[in-house]
Short mmCIF file of C-alpha atoms and ligand atoms in Angstrom, two decimals:
data_model
loop_
_atom_site.label_atom_id
_atom_site.label_comp_id
_atom_site.label_asym_id
_atom_site.label_seq_id
_atom_site.Cartn_x
_atom_site.Cartn_y
_atom_site.Cartn_z
CA ASN A 1 148.74 67.22 154.48
CA LYS A 2 146.75 64.47 156.20
CA ARG A 3 145.01 66.94 158.50
CA ASN A 4 144.24 69.31 155.64
CA PRO A 5 143.40 67.26 152.56
CA ASN A 6 142.87 69.25 149.35
CA GLN A 7 144.21 72.42 150.96
CA ALA A 8 147.33 72.88 148.87
CA GLU A 9 147.73 76.61 149.52
CA PHE A 10 147.39 76.23 153.28
CA VAL A 11 149.85 73.33 153.36
CA GLN A 12 152.27 75.38 151.22
CA ALA A 13 152.11 78.37 153.59
CA VAL A 14 152.59 76.19 156.67
CA SER A 15 155.54 74.24 155.25
CA ASP A 16 157.10 77.50 154.12
CA LEU A 17 157.14 78.74 157.70
CA ALA A 18 157.92 75.34 159.25
CA LYS A 19 161.18 75.06 157.27
CA ASP A 20 162.46 78.25 158.84
CA VAL A 21 161.38 77.68 162.41
CA LEU A 22 162.56 74.09 162.69
CA HIS A 23 165.90 75.10 164.21
CA PRO A 24 164.49 77.46 166.83
CA ILE A 25 162.02 74.71 167.75
CA GLN A 26 164.74 72.05 167.96
CA ASP A 27 166.74 74.42 170.19
CA SER A 28 163.88 75.08 172.59
CA ALA A 29 162.49 72.52 175.03
CA ASP A 30 159.60 74.90 175.72
CA TYR A 31 158.59 75.14 172.08
CA GLN A 32 158.64 71.35 171.81
CA GLN A 33 156.81 70.61 175.04
CA GLU A 34 154.18 73.24 174.30
CA LYS A 35 153.72 71.94 170.73
CA VAL A 36 153.81 75.52 169.48
CA LEU A 37 154.00 74.77 165.78
CA HIS A 38 151.18 72.26 165.92
CA ARG A 39 148.97 74.66 167.88
CA LEU A 40 149.74 77.62 165.63
CA THR A 41 148.88 75.73 162.48
CA GLU A 42 145.30 75.12 163.59
CA PRO A 43 143.08 78.22 163.17
CA ASP A 44 141.10 79.27 166.25
CA ARG A 45 137.90 78.89 164.24
CA ILE A 46 136.43 79.00 160.74
CA ILE A 47 133.03 80.51 160.21
CA SER A 48 131.32 79.47 157.00
CA PHE A 49 128.00 80.92 155.95
CA ARG A 50 125.42 81.30 153.21
CA VAL A 51 125.21 84.67 151.44
CA CYS A 52 121.85 85.00 149.76
CA TRP A 53 121.05 88.10 147.69
CA GLU A 54 118.91 89.28 144.80
CA ASP A 55 120.44 90.42 141.50
CA ASP A 56 119.17 93.20 139.24
CA ASN A 57 116.91 90.74 137.38
CA GLY A 58 115.15 89.76 140.59
CA GLU A 59 116.89 86.39 140.60
CA ILE A 60 118.12 84.93 143.88
CA GLN A 61 121.87 84.29 144.02
CA ILE A 62 123.60 82.12 146.58
CA ASN A 63 127.26 82.41 147.47
CA ARG A 64 129.43 81.05 150.25
CA GLY A 65 131.15 83.35 152.72
CA TRP A 66 133.87 82.64 155.30
CA ARG A 67 135.83 84.25 158.06
CA VAL A 68 138.91 82.40 159.21
CA GLN A 69 139.92 83.63 162.66
CA HIS A 70 143.40 82.25 162.86
CA SER A 71 144.90 83.71 166.03
CA ASN A 72 144.09 86.48 168.49
CA LEU A 73 147.08 85.80 170.74
CA ILE A 74 148.57 89.25 170.32
CA GLY A 75 145.45 91.26 169.49
CA PRO A 76 142.03 91.15 167.80
CA TYR A 77 141.83 89.10 164.61
CA LYS A 78 142.77 91.38 161.72
CA GLY A 79 142.92 90.85 157.98
CA GLY A 80 141.21 91.52 154.72
CA ILE A 81 138.13 90.27 152.91
CA ARG A 82 138.45 88.94 149.37
CA PHE A 83 135.65 88.55 146.83
CA HIS A 84 136.73 86.29 143.99
CA PRO A 85 135.33 83.17 142.34
CA THR A 86 138.52 81.28 143.26
CA VAL A 87 138.10 81.92 146.99
CA ASN A 88 137.87 78.72 149.03
CA GLU A 89 138.70 77.53 152.53
CA SER A 90 142.28 76.56 151.69
CA ILE A 91 143.07 79.99 150.29
CA LEU A 92 141.51 81.83 153.22
CA LYS A 93 143.24 79.53 155.72
CA PHE A 94 146.62 80.23 154.13
CA LEU A 95 145.92 83.97 154.03
CA ALA A 96 144.81 84.02 157.68
CA PHE A 97 147.87 81.99 158.72
CA GLU A 98 150.21 84.36 156.86
CA GLN A 99 148.36 87.34 158.30
CA THR A 100 149.03 86.24 161.89
CA PHE A 101 152.79 86.32 161.33
CA LYS A 102 152.74 89.41 159.12
CA ASN A 103 150.80 91.31 161.75
CA ALA A 104 153.27 90.20 164.41
CA LEU A 105 156.07 91.82 162.38
CA THR A 106 154.33 95.21 162.36
CA GLY A 107 154.78 95.60 166.12
CA PHE A 108 151.07 96.34 166.61
CA SER A 109 148.79 94.33 168.88
CA ILE A 110 146.85 92.67 166.10
CA GLY A 111 146.14 88.99 165.53
CA GLY A 112 145.45 87.31 162.21
CA GLY A 113 142.33 86.50 160.23
CA LYS A 114 141.03 86.61 156.69
CA GLY A 115 137.65 86.28 155.06
CA GLY A 116 135.82 86.43 151.82
CA ALA A 117 133.36 84.89 149.44
CA ASP A 118 133.34 83.01 146.15
CA PHE A 119 131.49 85.97 144.65
CA ASP A 120 132.58 87.35 141.27
CA PRO A 121 131.97 91.11 141.18
CA LYS A 122 132.94 91.34 137.49
CA GLY A 123 130.06 92.80 135.48
CA ARG A 124 127.88 93.38 138.54
CA SER A 125 126.14 96.74 138.95
CA ASP A 126 126.84 99.06 141.84
CA ARG A 127 123.50 98.12 143.43
CA GLU A 128 124.29 94.42 143.11
CA ILE A 129 127.64 95.00 144.83
CA MET A 130 125.84 96.88 147.59
CA ARG A 131 123.26 94.13 148.08
CA PHE A 132 125.96 91.48 148.12
CA CYS A 133 128.03 93.38 150.71
CA GLN A 134 124.94 93.85 152.89
CA ALA A 135 124.01 90.18 152.66
CA PHE A 136 127.60 89.21 153.52
CA MET A 137 127.59 91.49 156.56
CA ASN A 138 124.19 90.20 157.72
CA GLU A 139 126.04 87.15 159.00
CA LEU A 140 129.57 88.51 159.54
CA TYR A 141 128.52 91.32 161.89
CA ARG A 142 127.99 88.96 164.84
CA HIS A 143 131.59 87.76 164.63
CA ILE A 144 133.45 91.09 164.38
CA GLY A 145 134.02 94.22 166.47
CA GLU A 146 136.81 96.67 167.25
CA ASN A 147 138.19 94.40 170.00
CA THR A 148 137.18 91.07 168.44
CA ASP A 149 137.95 90.97 164.75
CA VAL A 150 138.62 93.91 162.44
CA PRO A 151 138.28 93.08 158.74
CA ALA A 152 139.55 95.27 155.89
CA GLY A 153 139.77 95.04 152.10
CA ASP A 154 141.66 92.66 149.83
CA ILE A 155 141.20 91.64 146.17
CA ASN A 156 137.96 93.18 144.82
CA VAL A 157 137.14 94.75 148.17
CA GLY A 158 138.12 98.41 148.06
CA ASN A 159 136.85 101.67 149.42
CA ARG A 160 133.36 101.27 147.93
CA GLU A 161 132.83 97.74 149.28
CA ILE A 162 134.20 98.68 152.73
CA GLY A 163 131.67 101.55 152.75
CA TYR A 164 128.77 99.17 152.08
CA LEU A 165 130.08 96.60 154.57
CA PHE A 166 130.64 99.24 157.24
CA GLY A 167 127.20 100.80 156.67
CA GLN A 168 125.49 97.47 157.20
CA TYR A 169 127.62 96.71 160.26
CA ARG A 170 126.72 100.10 161.78
CA ARG A 171 122.98 99.51 161.19
CA LEU A 172 122.96 95.98 162.60
CA ALA A 173 125.23 96.62 165.57
CA ASN A 174 123.72 100.04 166.24
CA HIS A 175 127.07 101.51 167.12
CA PHE A 176 129.74 103.41 165.31
CA THR A 177 133.14 101.88 166.01
CA GLY A 178 136.25 101.05 164.04
CA ALA A 179 135.16 97.47 163.39
CA LEU A 180 136.52 97.68 159.85
CA THR A 181 139.53 99.49 158.41
CA GLY A 182 139.99 100.97 154.97
CA LYS A 183 136.97 103.18 155.55
CA ASP A 184 136.32 106.42 153.74
CA ILE A 185 138.12 109.40 155.22
CA GLU A 186 134.73 111.00 156.03
CA PHE A 187 133.70 108.20 158.38
CA GLY A 188 136.72 107.13 160.35
CA GLY A 189 139.13 106.18 157.59
CA SER A 190 142.79 107.04 157.61
CA HIS A 191 145.00 108.92 155.19
CA VAL A 192 147.57 106.70 153.45
CA ARG A 193 145.56 103.46 153.97
CA THR A 194 144.86 103.21 150.21
CA GLU A 195 148.49 103.77 149.28
CA ALA A 196 150.06 101.90 152.21
CA THR A 197 150.70 98.40 150.83
CA GLY A 198 152.29 99.67 147.61
CA TYR A 199 154.22 102.53 149.23
CA GLY A 200 155.30 100.25 152.08
CA LEU A 201 156.65 97.74 149.55
CA ILE A 202 158.86 100.40 147.99
CA TYR A 203 159.98 101.68 151.42
CA PHE A 204 161.05 98.11 152.16
CA VAL A 205 162.86 97.87 148.80
CA GLU A 206 164.69 101.11 149.66
CA GLN A 207 166.00 99.44 152.81
CA VAL A 208 167.21 96.40 150.86
CA LEU A 209 168.94 98.68 148.38
CA LYS A 210 170.62 100.59 151.20
CA GLN A 211 171.84 97.29 152.60
CA CYS A 212 173.32 96.37 149.18
CA ASP A 213 174.75 99.84 148.53
CA LYS A 214 172.58 100.37 145.45
CA LYS A 215 170.58 103.38 144.30
CA ILE A 216 166.89 103.22 143.46
CA THR A 217 167.44 105.67 140.57
CA GLU A 218 169.48 102.98 138.82
CA GLN A 219 166.86 100.24 139.08
CA THR A 220 164.55 98.82 136.42
CA ILE A 221 161.49 97.27 137.99
CA CYS A 222 158.95 94.74 136.69
CA ILE A 223 155.58 94.76 138.42
CA SER A 224 152.68 92.35 137.96
CA GLY A 225 149.11 93.31 138.77
CA CYS A 226 147.22 96.50 138.12
CA GLY A 227 145.29 96.91 141.35
CA ASN A 228 145.80 99.04 144.38
CA VAL A 229 149.11 97.47 145.44
CA ALA A 230 150.73 97.35 141.99
CA LEU A 231 149.75 100.90 141.02
CA HIS A 232 150.80 102.52 144.28
CA ALA A 233 154.08 100.61 144.26
CA ALA A 234 154.65 101.86 140.69
CA GLN A 235 153.69 105.40 141.68
CA LYS A 236 156.17 105.53 144.58
CA ALA A 237 158.96 103.80 142.63
CA ILE A 238 158.62 106.31 139.77
CA GLU A 239 158.50 109.22 142.22
CA LEU A 240 161.81 108.01 143.70
CA GLY A 241 163.39 107.79 140.24
CA ALA A 242 163.18 104.09 139.36
CA LYS A 243 162.11 102.86 135.91
CA VAL A 244 158.94 100.72 135.99
CA VAL A 245 158.66 98.69 132.78
CA SER A 246 155.63 96.47 133.32
CA LEU A 247 152.18 96.13 134.80
CA ALA A 248 149.90 93.18 134.20
CA SER A 249 146.42 91.74 134.53
CA SER A 250 145.39 88.08 134.46
CA LYS A 251 145.02 88.43 130.66
CA GLY A 252 148.46 89.80 129.78
CA THR A 253 151.27 92.25 130.38
CA LEU A 254 151.69 95.87 129.39
CA GLN A 255 155.35 96.60 128.72
CA SER A 256 156.76 100.10 128.56
CA LYS A 257 160.32 100.07 127.24
CA GLN A 258 161.12 103.60 128.37
CA GLY A 259 159.25 103.23 131.65
CA PHE A 260 155.79 104.37 132.74
CA SER A 261 155.35 108.03 133.61
CA ALA A 262 153.74 109.33 136.78
CA LYS A 263 150.86 110.49 134.56
CA ASN A 264 150.35 106.97 133.18
CA ILE A 265 149.96 105.64 136.72
CA GLY A 266 147.70 108.53 137.71
CA ASP A 267 145.45 107.79 134.72
CA LEU A 268 145.29 104.08 135.61
CA LEU A 269 144.42 104.90 139.21
CA ALA A 270 141.67 107.26 138.08
CA SER A 271 140.15 104.89 135.51
CA GLU A 272 137.09 102.91 136.52
CA LYS A 273 137.59 100.31 133.80
CA ASP A 274 138.64 96.76 134.63
CA SER A 275 142.39 96.06 134.75
CA THR A 276 142.73 94.50 131.30
CA SER A 277 140.70 97.21 129.54
CA LYS A 278 142.65 100.05 131.09
CA LEU A 279 146.02 98.45 130.36
CA LYS A 280 145.00 97.79 126.76
CA GLU A 281 143.87 101.38 126.41
CA LEU A 282 147.29 102.59 127.56
CA ALA A 283 148.93 100.14 125.14
CA ARG A 284 147.89 102.44 122.30
CA GLN A 285 150.71 104.83 123.30
CA LYS A 286 153.93 104.77 121.28
CA ASP A 287 156.46 103.05 123.54
CA LYS A 288 154.01 100.54 124.99
CA THR A 289 153.22 96.97 123.97
CA TRP A 290 150.39 94.70 125.08
CA LEU A 291 151.69 91.14 125.49
CA ALA A 292 148.57 88.99 125.48
CA LYS A 293 148.60 85.96 127.82
CA LYS A 294 152.13 86.80 128.97
CA THR A 295 153.42 87.44 132.48
CA PRO A 296 156.08 90.14 132.94
CA TRP A 297 158.88 87.91 134.20
CA HIS A 298 160.68 87.46 130.87
CA ILE A 299 161.27 91.24 130.65
CA PRO A 300 164.80 92.20 131.79
CA CYS A 301 164.77 93.94 135.18
CA ASP A 302 166.82 94.41 138.34
CA ILE A 303 163.88 94.08 140.70
CA ALA A 304 160.67 92.05 140.38
CA LEU A 305 157.59 92.94 142.40
CA PRO A 306 154.84 90.32 142.05
CA CYS A 307 151.72 92.21 143.17
CA ALA A 308 148.88 90.15 141.70
CA THR A 309 147.99 86.92 143.50
CA GLN A 310 149.19 83.65 145.04
CA ASN A 311 151.47 81.36 143.04
CA GLU A 312 151.61 83.68 140.03
CA LEU A 313 155.41 83.42 139.68
CA THR A 314 156.56 79.92 138.74
CA LYS A 315 159.89 78.11 138.43
CA SER A 316 160.29 79.00 134.73
CA ASP A 317 159.56 82.66 135.54
CA ALA A 318 162.22 82.50 138.26
CA ILE A 319 164.72 81.06 135.76
CA ASN A 320 163.94 83.89 133.34
CA LEU A 321 164.51 86.44 136.09
CA LYS A 322 167.80 84.78 137.04
CA ASP A 323 168.96 84.68 133.40
CA ASN A 324 168.20 88.40 133.13
CA HIS A 325 170.27 89.13 136.29
CA CYS A 326 167.37 90.24 138.45
CA PHE A 327 168.79 90.50 141.99
CA LEU A 328 165.71 91.13 144.13
CA ILE A 329 162.17 89.77 144.32
CA ALA A 330 159.98 91.56 146.87
CA GLU A 331 156.44 90.26 147.20
CA GLY A 332 153.58 92.75 147.06
CA ALA A 333 150.95 89.99 146.95
CA ASN A 334 150.56 87.18 149.48
CA MET A 335 152.61 84.08 148.56
CA PRO A 336 152.95 85.01 144.86
CA CYS A 337 155.99 82.76 144.30
CA THR A 338 155.68 78.99 144.08
CA ASN A 339 157.97 76.82 146.21
CA LYS A 340 159.90 75.83 143.10
CA ALA A 341 160.44 79.49 142.15
CA ILE A 342 161.74 80.20 145.65
CA ALA A 343 164.14 77.26 145.36
CA VAL A 344 165.63 78.89 142.24
CA PHE A 345 166.08 82.21 144.08
CA GLU A 346 167.81 80.46 146.96
CA GLU A 347 170.07 78.40 144.72
CA TYR A 348 171.30 81.49 142.87
CA LYS A 349 171.38 83.74 145.96
CA ILE A 350 168.79 86.09 144.54
CA LEU A 351 167.29 88.17 147.34
CA HIS A 352 163.71 87.19 148.02
CA VAL A 353 161.47 89.05 150.46
CA PRO A 354 158.23 87.29 151.49
CA GLY A 355 154.97 89.20 151.48
CA LYS A 356 154.58 88.90 155.23
CA ALA A 357 157.48 91.38 155.48
CA SER A 358 157.36 93.47 152.31
CA ASN A 359 153.58 93.90 151.99
CA ALA A 360 152.93 94.50 155.68
CA GLY A 361 152.52 98.25 155.11
CA GLY A 362 148.81 97.89 154.41
CA VAL A 363 147.92 96.20 157.65
CA ALA A 364 150.34 98.45 159.53
CA LEU A 365 148.37 101.46 158.32
CA SER A 366 145.22 99.63 159.40
CA GLY A 367 146.79 99.46 162.85
CA LEU A 368 147.24 103.22 162.69
CA GLU A 369 143.61 103.61 161.55
CA MET A 370 142.52 101.58 164.60
CA GLU A 371 144.61 103.84 166.86
CA GLN A 372 143.00 106.94 165.35
CA ASN A 373 139.49 105.47 165.71
CA ALA A 374 140.11 104.54 169.34
CA SER A 375 141.18 108.08 170.16
CA PHE A 376 138.69 109.88 167.82
CA SER A 377 141.64 111.55 166.09
CA SER A 378 142.91 112.04 162.57
CA ILE A 379 146.61 112.17 161.74
CA PRO A 380 147.76 114.15 158.68
CA PHE A 381 148.97 112.36 155.53
CA ALA A 382 152.66 113.28 155.79
CA GLU A 383 152.91 112.17 159.42
CA LEU A 384 151.33 108.79 158.63
CA ASP A 385 153.55 108.35 155.59
CA ASN A 386 156.58 108.87 157.85
CA LYS A 387 155.22 106.39 160.37
CA LEU A 388 154.74 103.86 157.57
CA LYS A 389 158.33 104.38 156.48
CA SER A 390 159.61 103.78 160.02
CA ILE A 391 157.50 100.63 160.41
CA MET A 392 158.87 99.19 157.13
CA GLN A 393 162.41 100.05 158.29
CA GLU A 394 161.74 98.25 161.55
CA ILE A 395 160.40 95.16 159.74
CA HIS A 396 163.48 95.19 157.53
CA ALA A 397 165.71 95.39 160.61
CA GLN A 398 163.96 92.33 162.10
CA CYS A 399 164.53 90.37 158.87
CA VAL A 400 168.22 91.29 158.92
CA GLU A 401 168.54 90.36 162.59
CA TYR A 402 166.99 86.92 162.14
CA GLY A 403 167.88 86.23 158.50
CA GLN A 404 171.10 84.32 158.39
CA LYS A 405 173.75 86.52 156.80
CA ASN A 406 175.89 84.34 154.60
CA ASN A 407 178.58 86.14 152.62
CA GLY A 408 176.36 89.20 152.64
CA TYR A 409 173.27 87.22 151.56
CA ILE A 410 170.33 87.94 153.80
CA HIS A 411 167.77 85.19 153.96
CA TYR A 412 164.74 87.47 154.25
CA ARG A 413 162.22 84.65 154.38
CA GLN A 414 163.96 82.98 157.29
CA GLY A 415 164.37 86.34 159.00
CA ALA A 416 160.70 87.27 158.66
CA ASN A 417 159.45 83.82 159.68
CA GLN A 418 161.69 83.51 162.73
CA ALA A 419 161.09 87.04 164.00
CA ALA A 420 157.31 86.71 163.64
CA PHE A 421 157.19 83.17 165.02
CA GLN A 422 159.04 83.99 168.21
CA ARG A 423 156.60 86.85 168.99
CA VAL A 424 153.49 84.71 168.44
CA ALA A 425 154.96 81.60 170.08
CA SER A 426 155.99 83.54 173.21
CA ALA A 427 152.43 84.85 173.54
CA LEU A 428 151.08 81.33 173.11
CA ILE A 429 153.25 79.92 175.88
CA ALA A 430 152.65 82.87 178.23
CA GLN A 431 148.87 82.51 177.92
CA GLY A 432 148.72 78.83 178.85
CA ILE A 433 147.14 75.83 177.21
CA GLY A 434 143.93 76.43 175.35
C1 LIG B 1 146.82 91.83 154.05
O1 LIG B 1 147.82 92.32 154.58
O2 LIG B 1 146.90 90.95 153.18
C2 LIG B 1 145.52 92.28 154.48
O3 LIG B 1 144.53 91.64 154.19
C3 LIG B 1 145.48 93.49 155.32
C4 LIG B 1 144.14 93.92 155.63
C5 LIG B 1 144.08 94.85 156.83
O4 LIG B 1 144.48 95.98 156.68
O5 LIG B 1 143.62 94.40 157.86
#
């Protein structure tokens, strides 16, 4: 706290991990002597820069951009870019920290980073988005590269924005390399990258269900969010026979008592409207209700998938989930549950999977995009989907191996943190002081 004043999110992410790695550290003279935890909680560097661009009215706009390069111990920095007015250094530091350990779980040689800007794309024209992305890349390009740092998308940075960012990178660097992932399929992108975080989340949930001897066809699922992760998680869950009863935006929740259809999700994915408008439009259908200013967590469900943003699920939400006999929370977003919510899950032995394990499918597919770029190849959709499934199974196996099994209760957070930490910490020690 003292070293990072006013960085609540970063401190939260660090203490979350520290709790779980305290024992391995106490048991290892090497870890203590090498001060591994202390060294791993200080990002390699933080680049902060001005992003100056002109809006459609000819007015100059100034935003702040960042890239937090947290650790390249096991590979080039890798992680998304977020454009949102709430973006600040604390949020990007926590995301970059989480990313380092998440990436370690994927088995790929990728380090951790995260970037973004306090830019609000809401209501901006396509040309304004393009000019902003170009201005952002005008500075970022000197810090990235296929072996240095490989950014991708995150909130409000999708296929279109990656296209503009990549185009500007290619012009400035005067070479065509896989310095960004999430690219369009026509210029070095990979099949399944768009779907990967949401599909990967459900593949992870399938593994948990297998472990508990439960069937996905008997599960009712609440999802928050209405972006890429939420919609693809819903799509895969419905395809596998689960009932998805909610989606949500920051303005409210859309409940579907009988469960969304595959067509509902397809329509939402195809719509270009903002999240709230498209959910409200769907609310006109018979079995659906728009719950203004409500989160989904009071709706009875077996499984909760928070897929919106950090700290969206609070202690009172966790109590509602417990009262409704929800048995599994698997995070699609990064750190969506507050510490107090997690304490409720632990007290009542509700399974809780941290995002660094359950949402790692997106970055894993980015790893596969990097492999394809490096070898100038393109792998078909079905093959990549199978690879994604195997990676999620492997991450689940690591959580089970390291997560203390207590009367059948697997402590997924401890499992994920310990498995990831030992990989990164070993690399830190092996590479000497620096
Ligand atoms: C995340 O996992 O939160 C990311 O930002 C992944 C981005 C990537 O694919 O590098």
